[in-house]
mmCIF file of C-alpha atoms in Angstrom:
data_model
loop_
_atom_site.group_PDB
_atom_site.id
_atom_site.type_symbol
_atom_site.label_atom_id
_atom_site.label_comp_id
_atom_site.label_asym_id
_atom_site.label_seq_id
_atom_site.Cartn_x
_atom_site.Cartn_y
_atom_site.Cartn_z
ATOM 1 C CA MET A 1 19.848 -17.283 15.983
ATOM 2 C CA ARG A 2 16.777 -15.305 16.482
ATOM 3 C CA LEU A 3 16.305 -11.687 15.006
ATOM 4 C CA ALA A 4 14.511 -8.993 17.076
ATOM 5 C CA GLY A 5 11.302 -7.506 15.216
ATOM 6 C CA HIS A 6 11.738 -4.480 13.242
ATOM 7 C CA PRO A 7 9.292 -1.895 13.633
ATOM 8 C CA ASP A 8 8.467 -1.323 9.971
ATOM 9 C CA PHE A 9 9.513 -4.694 8.202
ATOM 10 C CA ARG A 10 8.208 -8.199 8.869
ATOM 11 C CA VAL A 11 10.963 -10.878 8.045
ATOM 12 C CA GLU A 12 9.789 -13.615 5.370
ATOM 13 C CA GLY A 13 13.105 -15.748 4.928
ATOM 14 C CA VAL A 14 15.262 -13.447 2.753
ATOM 15 C CA ASN A 15 12.330 -11.352 1.916
ATOM 16 C CA LEU A 16 11.000 -8.448 3.826
ATOM 17 C CA SER A 17 7.289 -7.191 3.634
ATOM 18 C CA TYR A 18 5.868 -3.857 4.617
ATOM 19 C CA ASP A 19 2.563 -2.545 5.017
ATOM 20 C CA LEU A 20 1.637 0.528 2.998
ATOM 21 C CA ASP A 21 -1.611 2.562 3.793
ATOM 22 C CA LEU A 22 -3.127 4.213 0.774
ATOM 23 C CA ALA A 23 -6.090 6.486 0.651
ATOM 24 C CA PRO A 24 -8.999 5.051 -1.711
ATOM 25 C CA TRP A 25 -8.084 7.674 -4.560
ATOM 26 C CA GLU A 26 -4.327 6.332 -4.626
ATOM 27 C CA ALA A 27 -5.674 2.694 -5.119
ATOM 28 C CA VAL A 28 -8.092 3.776 -7.605
ATOM 29 C CA LEU A 29 -6.182 6.329 -9.564
ATOM 30 C CA GLY A 30 -2.757 5.073 -9.024
ATOM 31 C CA ALA A 31 -0.135 7.029 -7.457
ATOM 32 C CA SER A 32 3.738 7.348 -6.802
ATOM 33 C CA VAL A 33 4.641 6.819 -3.133
ATOM 34 C CA SER A 34 7.970 6.388 -1.273
ATOM 35 C CA VAL A 35 8.551 3.402 0.856
ATOM 36 C CA PRO A 36 11.203 2.804 3.451
ATOM 37 C CA THR A 37 13.811 0.140 2.568
ATOM 38 C CA LEU A 38 16.733 -0.680 4.720
ATOM 39 C CA GLU A 39 19.139 1.737 2.844
ATOM 40 C CA GLY A 40 16.439 4.543 2.506
ATOM 41 C CA GLU A 41 13.372 5.384 0.787
ATOM 42 C CA VAL A 42 12.584 4.377 -2.772
ATOM 43 C CA SER A 43 9.783 5.786 -4.940
ATOM 44 C CA ILE A 44 7.485 3.197 -6.075
ATOM 45 C CA LYS A 45 4.225 3.437 -8.605
ATOM 46 C CA ILE A 46 0.850 2.325 -7.152
ATOM 47 C CA PRO A 47 -0.925 0.827 -10.318
ATOM 48 C CA PRO A 48 -4.638 1.895 -10.764
ATOM 49 C CA GLY A 49 -7.055 -0.269 -9.454
ATOM 50 C CA THR A 50 -4.836 -1.869 -6.611
ATOM 51 C CA GLN A 51 -6.577 -3.877 -3.839
ATOM 52 C CA SER A 52 -6.289 -4.120 -0.145
ATOM 53 C CA GLY A 53 -3.972 -6.621 0.736
ATOM 54 C CA GLN A 54 -2.152 -6.838 -2.831
ATOM 55 C CA ARG A 55 1.485 -7.247 -2.874
ATOM 56 C CA LEU A 56 3.796 -5.323 -4.956
ATOM 57 C CA ARG A 57 7.451 -6.384 -5.266
ATOM 58 C CA VAL A 58 10.579 -4.193 -4.756
ATOM 59 C CA ARG A 59 13.210 -6.314 -6.343
ATOM 60 C CA SER A 60 16.563 -6.755 -4.183
ATOM 61 C CA ARG A 61 15.743 -4.771 -1.407
ATOM 62 C CA GLY A 62 15.417 -7.631 1.251
ATOM 63 C CA LEU A 63 17.885 -9.390 3.275
ATOM 64 C CA GLY A 64 21.118 -10.786 1.874
ATOM 65 C CA LYS A 65 24.337 -10.046 0.090
ATOM 66 C CA GLU A 66 24.493 -7.735 -3.085
ATOM 67 C CA GLY A 67 23.664 -10.245 -6.072
ATOM 68 C CA VAL A 68 21.670 -12.727 -3.732
ATOM 69 C CA ARG A 69 19.246 -10.330 -1.873
ATOM 70 C CA GLY A 70 15.628 -10.981 -1.221
ATOM 71 C CA ASP A 71 12.893 -8.696 -2.294
ATOM 72 C CA LEU A 72 10.771 -6.284 -0.353
ATOM 73 C CA PHE A 73 7.056 -6.918 -0.737
ATOM 74 C CA VAL A 74 4.802 -3.878 -0.238
ATOM 75 C CA VAL A 75 1.371 -4.895 0.946
ATOM 76 C CA ALA A 76 -1.412 -2.362 0.061
ATOM 77 C CA ARG A 77 -3.615 -1.344 3.022
ATOM 78 C CA ILE A 78 -6.602 0.886 1.754
ATOM 79 C CA GLN A 79 -7.724 3.250 4.610
ATOM 80 C CA VAL A 80 -10.672 5.287 4.567
ATOM 81 C CA PRO A 81 -11.206 8.367 6.461
ATOM 82 C CA ASP A 82 -13.530 8.132 9.753
ATOM 83 C CA LYS A 83 -14.454 11.833 9.922
ATOM 84 C CA ILE A 84 -15.417 13.719 6.729
ATOM 85 C CA SER A 85 -16.603 17.451 6.134
ATOM 86 C CA ASP A 86 -20.245 17.866 4.374
ATOM 87 C CA HIS A 87 -18.522 18.748 0.984
ATOM 88 C CA GLU A 88 -16.581 15.351 1.204
ATOM 89 C CA ARG A 89 -19.613 13.482 1.893
ATOM 90 C CA LYS A 90 -21.459 15.022 -1.293
ATOM 91 C CA LEU A 91 -18.553 14.058 -3.322
ATOM 92 C CA TRP A 92 -18.669 10.466 -1.836
ATOM 93 C CA GLU A 93 -22.345 10.236 -2.467
ATOM 94 C CA GLN A 94 -21.959 11.577 -5.899
ATOM 95 C CA ILE A 95 -19.501 8.600 -6.623
ATOM 96 C CA ALA A 96 -21.698 6.184 -5.194
ATOM 97 C CA LYS A 97 -24.562 7.356 -7.156
ATOM 98 C CA GLU A 98 -22.652 7.400 -10.615
ATOM 99 C CA SER A 99 -20.315 4.359 -10.166
ATOM 100 C CA SER A 100 -21.279 1.126 -11.594
ATOM 101 C CA PHE A 101 -19.050 -0.936 -9.459
ATOM 102 C CA SER A 102 -20.258 -3.141 -6.619
ATOM 103 C CA PRO A 103 -17.927 -5.360 -4.390
ATOM 104 C CA ARG A 104 -20.503 -7.701 -3.913
ATOM 105 C CA GLU A 105 -21.211 -9.098 -7.472
#
């Protein structure tokens, strides 16, 4: 038997996978966000320092019967704005100047 694709989820056995777009500050600082499940939305906590591609597990929200259900894996996808105001540019430049973080070290 073959299942049709779902617009929000990818099927991985009994588990589901969902891509969640995050703003850079949500990934750095952490956040509480709502994500869809097959039964409706649930709130999850995004831990501070979440990396793009990181998988967060929501237990028992995948496929199957109660008690033997798979999990929902929320995959963080950090998005950056393609247009920013002059004020936002100055804020990003200030962060770049003051931050000791380097992704290539």
